[in-house]
Short mmCIF file of N, CA and C in Angstrom, two decimals:
data_model
loop_
_atom_site.label_atom_id
_atom_site.label_comp_id
_atom_site.label_asym_id
_atom_site.label_seq_id
_atom_site.Cartn_x
_atom_site.Cartn_y
_atom_site.Cartn_z
N MET A 1 99.64 97.75 7.14
CA MET A 1 98.97 98.55 8.15
C MET A 1 100.03 99.31 8.93
N CYS A 2 99.90 100.61 9.03
CA CYS A 2 100.90 101.42 9.72
C CYS A 2 100.66 101.39 11.23
N GLY A 3 101.65 101.88 11.99
CA GLY A 3 101.60 101.83 13.44
C GLY A 3 100.39 102.51 14.05
N SER A 4 100.03 103.70 13.54
CA SER A 4 98.89 104.41 14.13
C SER A 4 97.57 103.68 13.83
N GLU A 5 97.45 103.09 12.63
CA GLU A 5 96.26 102.30 12.31
C GLU A 5 96.17 101.09 13.24
N LEU A 6 97.30 100.45 13.44
CA LEU A 6 97.36 99.26 14.28
C LEU A 6 96.95 99.59 15.71
N LYS A 7 97.44 100.69 16.26
CA LYS A 7 97.15 101.07 17.65
C LYS A 7 95.69 101.45 17.85
N SER A 8 94.98 101.80 16.78
CA SER A 8 93.57 102.15 16.92
C SER A 8 92.67 100.91 17.00
N LEU A 9 93.23 99.73 16.73
CA LEU A 9 92.46 98.49 16.76
C LEU A 9 92.42 97.91 18.17
N PRO A 10 91.37 97.13 18.51
CA PRO A 10 91.35 96.45 19.80
C PRO A 10 92.59 95.55 19.95
N GLU A 11 93.00 95.31 21.19
CA GLU A 11 94.24 94.59 21.48
C GLU A 11 94.31 93.22 20.79
N GLY A 12 93.24 92.44 20.85
CA GLY A 12 93.24 91.13 20.21
C GLY A 12 93.44 91.22 18.70
N VAL A 13 92.82 92.21 18.08
CA VAL A 13 92.96 92.41 16.64
C VAL A 13 94.39 92.84 16.31
N GLN A 14 95.00 93.62 17.18
CA GLN A 14 96.40 94.01 16.99
C GLN A 14 97.30 92.77 16.95
N ARG A 15 97.06 91.82 17.88
CA ARG A 15 97.87 90.58 17.90
C ARG A 15 97.71 89.80 16.59
N VAL A 16 96.48 89.73 16.12
CA VAL A 16 96.21 89.01 14.87
C VAL A 16 96.87 89.73 13.69
N ALA A 17 96.76 91.05 13.65
CA ALA A 17 97.37 91.83 12.57
C ALA A 17 98.88 91.63 12.53
N VAL A 18 99.51 91.65 13.70
CA VAL A 18 100.97 91.45 13.78
C VAL A 18 101.33 90.04 13.29
N ALA A 19 100.56 89.04 13.70
CA ALA A 19 100.82 87.66 13.27
C ALA A 19 100.65 87.51 11.75
N LEU A 20 99.63 88.15 11.20
CA LEU A 20 99.41 88.09 9.75
C LEU A 20 100.55 88.78 9.00
N GLN A 21 100.97 89.95 9.49
CA GLN A 21 102.08 90.67 8.86
C GLN A 21 103.36 89.85 8.92
N ALA A 22 103.63 89.24 10.08
CA ALA A 22 104.86 88.45 10.26
C ALA A 22 104.88 87.25 9.31
N ALA A 23 103.71 86.71 9.01
CA ALA A 23 103.61 85.56 8.10
C ALA A 23 103.57 85.98 6.63
N GLY A 24 103.54 87.29 6.37
CA GLY A 24 103.45 87.78 5.00
C GLY A 24 102.09 87.56 4.37
N HIS A 25 101.06 87.44 5.20
CA HIS A 25 99.71 87.22 4.67
C HIS A 25 99.22 88.50 3.98
N PRO A 26 98.61 88.38 2.80
CA PRO A 26 98.24 89.57 2.04
C PRO A 26 97.03 90.35 2.57
N HIS A 27 96.26 89.77 3.48
CA HIS A 27 95.05 90.44 3.95
C HIS A 27 95.12 90.68 5.46
N GLY A 28 94.89 91.93 5.86
CA GLY A 28 94.85 92.27 7.27
C GLY A 28 93.44 92.20 7.80
N PRO A 29 93.28 92.40 9.10
CA PRO A 29 91.95 92.40 9.70
C PRO A 29 91.07 93.53 9.16
N VAL A 30 89.78 93.23 9.07
CA VAL A 30 88.76 94.19 8.68
C VAL A 30 87.79 94.29 9.85
N MET A 31 87.45 95.51 10.24
CA MET A 31 86.48 95.70 11.31
C MET A 31 85.10 95.93 10.70
N LEU A 32 84.14 95.10 11.08
CA LEU A 32 82.77 95.20 10.58
C LEU A 32 81.96 96.15 11.44
N ASP A 33 80.95 96.76 10.85
CA ASP A 33 80.07 97.67 11.60
C ASP A 33 79.28 96.92 12.67
N ASP A 34 78.82 95.74 12.31
CA ASP A 34 78.02 94.93 13.24
C ASP A 34 78.85 93.77 13.76
N ALA A 35 78.50 93.28 14.94
CA ALA A 35 79.19 92.14 15.52
C ALA A 35 78.98 90.90 14.66
N ALA A 36 80.00 90.07 14.62
CA ALA A 36 79.93 88.80 13.90
C ALA A 36 80.28 87.68 14.87
N ARG A 37 79.52 87.59 15.96
CA ARG A 37 79.78 86.59 17.01
C ARG A 37 79.44 85.18 16.54
N THR A 38 78.55 85.07 15.55
CA THR A 38 78.19 83.76 15.02
C THR A 38 78.60 83.69 13.56
N ALA A 39 78.71 82.47 13.06
CA ALA A 39 79.06 82.29 11.65
C ALA A 39 78.01 82.94 10.75
N GLN A 40 76.75 82.83 11.12
CA GLN A 40 75.69 83.42 10.30
C GLN A 40 75.79 84.93 10.27
N GLN A 41 76.05 85.56 11.43
CA GLN A 41 76.20 87.02 11.47
C GLN A 41 77.38 87.46 10.60
N ALA A 42 78.48 86.73 10.67
CA ALA A 42 79.66 87.07 9.87
C ALA A 42 79.35 86.93 8.38
N ALA A 43 78.70 85.83 8.01
CA ALA A 43 78.37 85.60 6.60
C ALA A 43 77.45 86.69 6.07
N ASP A 44 76.46 87.06 6.87
CA ASP A 44 75.53 88.11 6.46
C ASP A 44 76.27 89.44 6.26
N ALA A 45 77.15 89.78 7.19
CA ALA A 45 77.88 91.05 7.12
C ALA A 45 78.82 91.09 5.92
N LEU A 46 79.37 89.94 5.55
CA LEU A 46 80.35 89.88 4.46
C LEU A 46 79.71 89.55 3.10
N GLY A 47 78.46 89.13 3.10
CA GLY A 47 77.80 88.76 1.85
C GLY A 47 78.34 87.47 1.26
N VAL A 48 78.69 86.51 2.14
CA VAL A 48 79.20 85.21 1.69
C VAL A 48 78.35 84.11 2.30
N GLY A 49 78.54 82.89 1.85
CA GLY A 49 77.83 81.74 2.41
C GLY A 49 78.34 81.43 3.80
N VAL A 50 77.47 80.93 4.66
CA VAL A 50 77.86 80.62 6.04
C VAL A 50 78.98 79.58 6.09
N GLY A 51 79.05 78.71 5.11
CA GLY A 51 80.12 77.71 5.06
C GLY A 51 81.49 78.32 4.86
N GLN A 52 81.55 79.55 4.34
CA GLN A 52 82.83 80.23 4.11
C GLN A 52 83.39 80.89 5.36
N ILE A 53 82.67 80.79 6.45
CA ILE A 53 83.16 81.34 7.71
C ILE A 53 83.90 80.23 8.46
N ALA A 54 85.17 80.48 8.76
CA ALA A 54 85.97 79.53 9.52
C ALA A 54 85.72 79.81 10.99
N LYS A 55 84.90 78.97 11.62
CA LYS A 55 84.60 79.22 13.03
C LYS A 55 85.61 78.47 13.91
N SER A 56 86.00 79.14 14.98
CA SER A 56 86.99 78.60 15.91
C SER A 56 86.28 78.15 17.17
N ILE A 57 86.33 76.84 17.43
CA ILE A 57 85.69 76.25 18.61
C ILE A 57 86.80 75.80 19.56
N ILE A 58 86.71 76.24 20.81
CA ILE A 58 87.71 75.86 21.82
C ILE A 58 87.13 74.80 22.75
N PHE A 59 87.91 73.72 22.92
CA PHE A 59 87.60 72.68 23.90
C PHE A 59 88.70 72.69 24.96
N ARG A 60 88.43 72.03 26.07
CA ARG A 60 89.40 71.91 27.17
C ARG A 60 89.80 70.45 27.25
N ARG A 61 91.10 70.17 26.97
CA ARG A 61 91.57 68.77 27.05
C ARG A 61 91.67 68.38 28.52
N ARG A 62 91.07 67.28 28.87
CA ARG A 62 90.96 66.88 30.28
C ARG A 62 92.29 66.44 30.87
N SER A 63 93.16 65.81 30.10
CA SER A 63 94.40 65.26 30.66
C SER A 63 95.38 66.32 31.12
N ASP A 64 95.42 67.47 30.46
CA ASP A 64 96.42 68.49 30.81
C ASP A 64 95.89 69.91 30.81
N ASP A 65 94.57 70.07 30.68
CA ASP A 65 93.93 71.39 30.69
C ASP A 65 94.36 72.28 29.51
N ALA A 66 94.84 71.67 28.45
CA ALA A 66 95.24 72.43 27.26
C ALA A 66 94.01 72.88 26.48
N ALA A 67 94.14 74.02 25.81
CA ALA A 67 93.09 74.48 24.90
C ALA A 67 93.24 73.71 23.60
N VAL A 68 92.13 73.21 23.10
CA VAL A 68 92.10 72.53 21.81
C VAL A 68 91.23 73.38 20.89
N LEU A 69 91.82 73.89 19.83
CA LEU A 69 91.13 74.73 18.87
C LEU A 69 90.75 73.89 17.66
N VAL A 70 89.47 73.85 17.36
CA VAL A 70 88.99 73.17 16.16
C VAL A 70 88.42 74.25 15.25
N ILE A 71 88.99 74.35 14.04
CA ILE A 71 88.53 75.34 13.07
C ILE A 71 87.71 74.60 12.03
N THR A 72 86.45 74.94 11.95
CA THR A 72 85.55 74.25 11.04
C THR A 72 84.73 75.24 10.24
N SER A 73 84.07 74.74 9.24
CA SER A 73 83.22 75.53 8.38
C SER A 73 81.97 75.95 9.15
N GLY A 74 81.52 77.18 8.91
CA GLY A 74 80.38 77.73 9.62
C GLY A 74 79.08 76.97 9.47
N ASP A 75 78.99 76.12 8.45
CA ASP A 75 77.76 75.34 8.25
C ASP A 75 77.90 73.91 8.77
N ARG A 76 78.93 73.65 9.56
CA ARG A 76 79.17 72.31 10.11
C ARG A 76 79.22 72.37 11.63
N ARG A 77 78.99 71.22 12.25
CA ARG A 77 79.12 71.07 13.70
C ARG A 77 80.30 70.14 13.98
N VAL A 78 81.02 70.43 15.03
CA VAL A 78 82.17 69.61 15.39
C VAL A 78 81.68 68.33 16.06
N ASP A 79 82.28 67.21 15.67
CA ASP A 79 81.99 65.91 16.27
C ASP A 79 83.03 65.69 17.37
N GLU A 80 82.61 65.84 18.61
CA GLU A 80 83.51 65.74 19.75
C GLU A 80 84.24 64.40 19.79
N LYS A 81 83.57 63.32 19.42
CA LYS A 81 84.19 61.98 19.43
C LYS A 81 85.35 61.91 18.44
N LYS A 82 85.19 62.54 17.27
CA LYS A 82 86.28 62.55 16.28
C LYS A 82 87.46 63.36 16.80
N VAL A 83 87.17 64.47 17.48
CA VAL A 83 88.24 65.29 18.06
C VAL A 83 88.97 64.49 19.13
N GLU A 84 88.22 63.82 19.99
CA GLU A 84 88.82 63.02 21.07
C GLU A 84 89.69 61.90 20.53
N ALA A 85 89.31 61.31 19.41
CA ALA A 85 90.12 60.24 18.80
C ALA A 85 91.50 60.76 18.38
N LEU A 86 91.59 62.07 18.13
CA LEU A 86 92.85 62.67 17.67
C LEU A 86 93.67 63.30 18.80
N VAL A 87 93.00 63.85 19.82
CA VAL A 87 93.74 64.61 20.84
C VAL A 87 93.50 64.15 22.27
N GLY A 88 92.64 63.18 22.50
CA GLY A 88 92.31 62.74 23.85
C GLY A 88 91.00 63.36 24.32
N LYS A 89 90.55 62.94 25.49
CA LYS A 89 89.26 63.39 26.03
C LYS A 89 89.22 64.91 26.16
N VAL A 90 88.10 65.49 25.72
CA VAL A 90 87.90 66.94 25.82
C VAL A 90 86.55 67.23 26.46
N GLY A 91 86.44 68.43 26.97
CA GLY A 91 85.17 68.91 27.51
C GLY A 91 84.93 70.32 27.00
N ARG A 92 83.79 70.83 27.29
CA ARG A 92 83.45 72.20 26.89
C ARG A 92 84.33 73.19 27.64
N ALA A 93 84.65 74.28 26.99
CA ALA A 93 85.44 75.34 27.60
C ALA A 93 84.52 76.51 27.91
N ASP A 94 84.57 77.01 29.14
CA ASP A 94 83.75 78.17 29.48
C ASP A 94 84.45 79.45 29.04
N ALA A 95 83.74 80.57 29.15
CA ALA A 95 84.25 81.86 28.67
C ALA A 95 85.56 82.26 29.35
N ASP A 96 85.67 81.99 30.65
CA ASP A 96 86.90 82.34 31.38
C ASP A 96 88.09 81.54 30.87
N PHE A 97 87.89 80.23 30.65
CA PHE A 97 88.96 79.38 30.13
C PHE A 97 89.40 79.85 28.75
N VAL A 98 88.42 80.16 27.89
CA VAL A 98 88.72 80.61 26.53
C VAL A 98 89.55 81.89 26.58
N ARG A 99 89.15 82.85 27.38
CA ARG A 99 89.89 84.11 27.46
C ARG A 99 91.29 83.90 28.04
N LEU A 100 91.40 83.08 29.09
CA LEU A 100 92.69 82.82 29.73
C LEU A 100 93.67 82.16 28.75
N LYS A 101 93.21 81.14 28.06
CA LYS A 101 94.10 80.36 27.18
C LYS A 101 94.38 81.03 25.84
N THR A 102 93.37 81.74 25.30
CA THR A 102 93.54 82.29 23.95
C THR A 102 93.84 83.78 23.94
N GLY A 103 93.35 84.48 24.96
CA GLY A 103 93.45 85.94 24.98
C GLY A 103 92.30 86.59 24.22
N PHE A 104 91.35 85.80 23.77
CA PHE A 104 90.20 86.29 23.01
C PHE A 104 88.90 85.95 23.74
N ALA A 105 87.88 86.76 23.50
CA ALA A 105 86.54 86.46 24.02
C ALA A 105 85.83 85.54 23.03
N ILE A 106 84.93 84.72 23.56
CA ILE A 106 84.10 83.88 22.69
C ILE A 106 83.38 84.81 21.71
N GLY A 107 83.34 84.42 20.45
CA GLY A 107 82.73 85.25 19.42
C GLY A 107 83.77 86.02 18.63
N GLY A 108 85.02 85.99 19.10
CA GLY A 108 86.10 86.68 18.40
C GLY A 108 87.39 85.86 18.36
N VAL A 109 87.30 84.57 18.68
CA VAL A 109 88.50 83.72 18.74
C VAL A 109 89.07 83.53 17.34
N SER A 110 90.29 84.01 17.17
CA SER A 110 90.99 83.89 15.89
C SER A 110 91.73 82.56 15.84
N PRO A 111 92.01 82.08 14.63
CA PRO A 111 92.83 80.87 14.53
C PRO A 111 94.31 81.14 14.83
N ILE A 112 94.71 82.42 14.89
CA ILE A 112 96.11 82.78 15.14
C ILE A 112 96.19 83.87 16.20
N GLY A 113 97.40 84.11 16.71
CA GLY A 113 97.60 85.21 17.65
C GLY A 113 97.16 84.89 19.08
N HIS A 114 97.17 83.61 19.45
CA HIS A 114 96.72 83.20 20.78
C HIS A 114 97.72 83.57 21.87
N ALA A 115 97.21 83.76 23.08
CA ALA A 115 98.05 84.06 24.24
C ALA A 115 99.03 82.91 24.49
N SER A 116 98.56 81.68 24.36
CA SER A 116 99.43 80.50 24.41
C SER A 116 98.95 79.55 23.32
N PRO A 117 99.89 78.93 22.60
CA PRO A 117 99.51 78.11 21.43
C PRO A 117 98.60 76.94 21.82
N PRO A 118 97.44 76.84 21.17
CA PRO A 118 96.55 75.71 21.43
C PRO A 118 96.93 74.50 20.59
N VAL A 119 96.38 73.35 20.96
CA VAL A 119 96.40 72.17 20.08
C VAL A 119 95.36 72.48 19.02
N THR A 120 95.72 72.45 17.74
CA THR A 120 94.80 72.91 16.70
C THR A 120 94.53 71.84 15.66
N LEU A 121 93.28 71.75 15.24
CA LEU A 121 92.84 70.87 14.16
C LEU A 121 92.03 71.71 13.18
N ILE A 122 92.22 71.48 11.89
CA ILE A 122 91.48 72.18 10.84
C ILE A 122 90.57 71.16 10.16
N ASP A 123 89.29 71.44 10.13
CA ASP A 123 88.34 70.52 9.51
C ASP A 123 88.48 70.57 7.99
N ARG A 124 88.50 69.42 7.39
CA ARG A 124 88.67 69.29 5.93
C ARG A 124 87.55 69.96 5.14
N GLU A 125 86.39 70.15 5.75
CA GLU A 125 85.25 70.75 5.05
C GLU A 125 85.52 72.18 4.60
N LEU A 126 86.46 72.87 5.23
CA LEU A 126 86.80 74.24 4.80
C LEU A 126 87.38 74.25 3.39
N PHE A 127 87.93 73.13 2.95
CA PHE A 127 88.56 73.07 1.64
C PHE A 127 87.55 72.97 0.50
N ARG A 128 86.26 73.02 0.82
CA ARG A 128 85.23 73.10 -0.22
C ARG A 128 85.23 74.48 -0.86
N PHE A 129 85.87 75.45 -0.20
CA PHE A 129 85.81 76.85 -0.63
C PHE A 129 87.18 77.36 -1.04
N GLU A 130 87.19 78.26 -2.00
CA GLU A 130 88.43 78.90 -2.43
C GLU A 130 88.83 80.02 -1.47
N GLU A 131 87.81 80.72 -0.96
CA GLU A 131 88.06 81.84 -0.07
C GLU A 131 87.21 81.68 1.19
N ILE A 132 87.83 81.92 2.35
CA ILE A 132 87.12 81.84 3.62
C ILE A 132 87.45 83.08 4.46
N TRP A 133 86.71 83.27 5.53
CA TRP A 133 86.92 84.38 6.45
C TRP A 133 87.00 83.82 7.86
N ALA A 134 87.92 84.36 8.65
CA ALA A 134 88.08 83.93 10.04
C ALA A 134 88.00 85.12 10.97
N ALA A 135 87.67 84.86 12.23
CA ALA A 135 87.64 85.92 13.25
C ALA A 135 89.06 86.46 13.45
N ALA A 136 89.13 87.74 13.75
CA ALA A 136 90.43 88.41 13.90
C ALA A 136 90.63 88.94 15.32
N GLY A 137 90.15 88.19 16.32
CA GLY A 137 90.43 88.57 17.69
C GLY A 137 89.44 89.48 18.37
N HIS A 138 88.31 89.72 17.72
CA HIS A 138 87.27 90.61 18.27
C HIS A 138 85.97 90.28 17.56
N PRO A 139 84.82 90.42 18.24
CA PRO A 139 83.54 90.10 17.59
C PRO A 139 83.24 90.90 16.32
N HIS A 140 83.90 92.02 16.11
CA HIS A 140 83.71 92.81 14.89
C HIS A 140 84.84 92.60 13.88
N GLY A 141 85.87 91.85 14.25
CA GLY A 141 87.04 91.71 13.38
C GLY A 141 87.09 90.39 12.63
N VAL A 142 87.42 90.46 11.34
CA VAL A 142 87.57 89.27 10.49
C VAL A 142 88.75 89.49 9.54
N PHE A 143 89.25 88.39 8.97
CA PHE A 143 90.24 88.52 7.91
C PHE A 143 90.01 87.43 6.87
N LYS A 144 90.40 87.76 5.63
CA LYS A 144 90.19 86.87 4.48
C LYS A 144 91.42 85.99 4.28
N LEU A 145 91.17 84.75 3.88
CA LEU A 145 92.26 83.82 3.58
C LEU A 145 91.71 82.65 2.77
N ARG A 146 92.61 81.77 2.36
CA ARG A 146 92.25 80.53 1.68
C ARG A 146 92.46 79.40 2.69
N PRO A 147 91.78 78.27 2.54
CA PRO A 147 91.98 77.18 3.49
C PRO A 147 93.45 76.77 3.62
N GLN A 148 94.18 76.75 2.52
CA GLN A 148 95.60 76.36 2.59
C GLN A 148 96.42 77.40 3.37
N ASP A 149 95.97 78.67 3.37
CA ASP A 149 96.63 79.69 4.19
C ASP A 149 96.47 79.36 5.68
N LEU A 150 95.31 78.84 6.02
CA LEU A 150 95.04 78.48 7.41
C LEU A 150 96.03 77.41 7.88
N VAL A 151 96.31 76.46 7.03
CA VAL A 151 97.29 75.42 7.35
C VAL A 151 98.67 76.05 7.53
N ALA A 152 99.05 76.92 6.61
CA ALA A 152 100.37 77.58 6.69
C ALA A 152 100.48 78.47 7.93
N LEU A 153 99.43 79.20 8.26
CA LEU A 153 99.46 80.12 9.39
C LEU A 153 99.49 79.41 10.74
N THR A 154 98.83 78.25 10.84
CA THR A 154 98.71 77.56 12.12
C THR A 154 99.64 76.36 12.27
N GLY A 155 100.06 75.78 11.13
CA GLY A 155 100.86 74.56 11.19
C GLY A 155 100.04 73.36 11.62
N ALA A 156 98.73 73.50 11.63
CA ALA A 156 97.84 72.45 12.13
C ALA A 156 97.50 71.43 11.04
N PRO A 157 97.22 70.20 11.47
CA PRO A 157 96.80 69.18 10.50
C PRO A 157 95.34 69.37 10.07
N VAL A 158 95.05 68.89 8.88
CA VAL A 158 93.68 68.87 8.37
C VAL A 158 93.10 67.50 8.73
N ALA A 159 91.89 67.50 9.28
CA ALA A 159 91.29 66.25 9.74
C ALA A 159 89.79 66.26 9.48
N ASP A 160 89.19 65.07 9.60
CA ASP A 160 87.74 64.92 9.52
C ASP A 160 87.22 65.03 10.95
N VAL A 161 86.71 66.20 11.32
CA VAL A 161 86.24 66.41 12.70
C VAL A 161 84.81 66.96 12.76
N ASP A 162 84.09 66.90 11.65
CA ASP A 162 82.72 67.41 11.68
C ASP A 162 81.72 66.26 11.71
N GLN A 163 80.50 66.59 12.12
CA GLN A 163 79.43 65.62 12.15
C GLN A 163 78.89 65.43 10.74
N PRO A 164 78.48 64.21 10.40
CA PRO A 164 77.90 64.00 9.08
C PRO A 164 76.67 64.89 8.89
N VAL A 165 76.51 65.38 7.69
CA VAL A 165 75.34 66.20 7.36
C VAL A 165 74.19 65.26 7.04
N LEU A 166 73.06 65.50 7.70
CA LEU A 166 71.90 64.65 7.48
C LEU A 166 71.17 65.12 6.23
N ALA A 167 70.74 64.18 5.43
CA ALA A 167 69.97 64.52 4.23
C ALA A 167 68.60 65.03 4.65
N ALA A 168 68.11 66.01 3.92
CA ALA A 168 66.80 66.60 4.26
C ALA A 168 65.68 65.69 3.87
#
């Protein structure tokens, strides 16, 4: 991505693009016509299964007010108790906290390019897929990667942090 292309992107997407370039990642951010604030919206816009969307959920760690980023599959819910067993007590993060700690608005939180590095966990369920998509710092921005790329880009551990899926 050249300098003029980069400058035409929203600021959060620029941070993500720079982080991807610095890591030598082969795919840059893509701007979608419609917002992809939810995993379902992103999946619909990209023509992929909702499970292939790597959703970024931010919690607020109670002991030190740190941002805790949990990256999970779009078809899963995070199990707060499992997260707490790994990082300590957490609570919900409001929109102001998310923007302050990550530099991103809810609906566009990327797994990389944060204003300050969060405590990060990657849910093992993402490894069901060969190719996934993550938010790129804006509700219209996404980028393509493989689950193992997510580990390389974030340095985060892979853990079991989702709720069991109930049989229908």
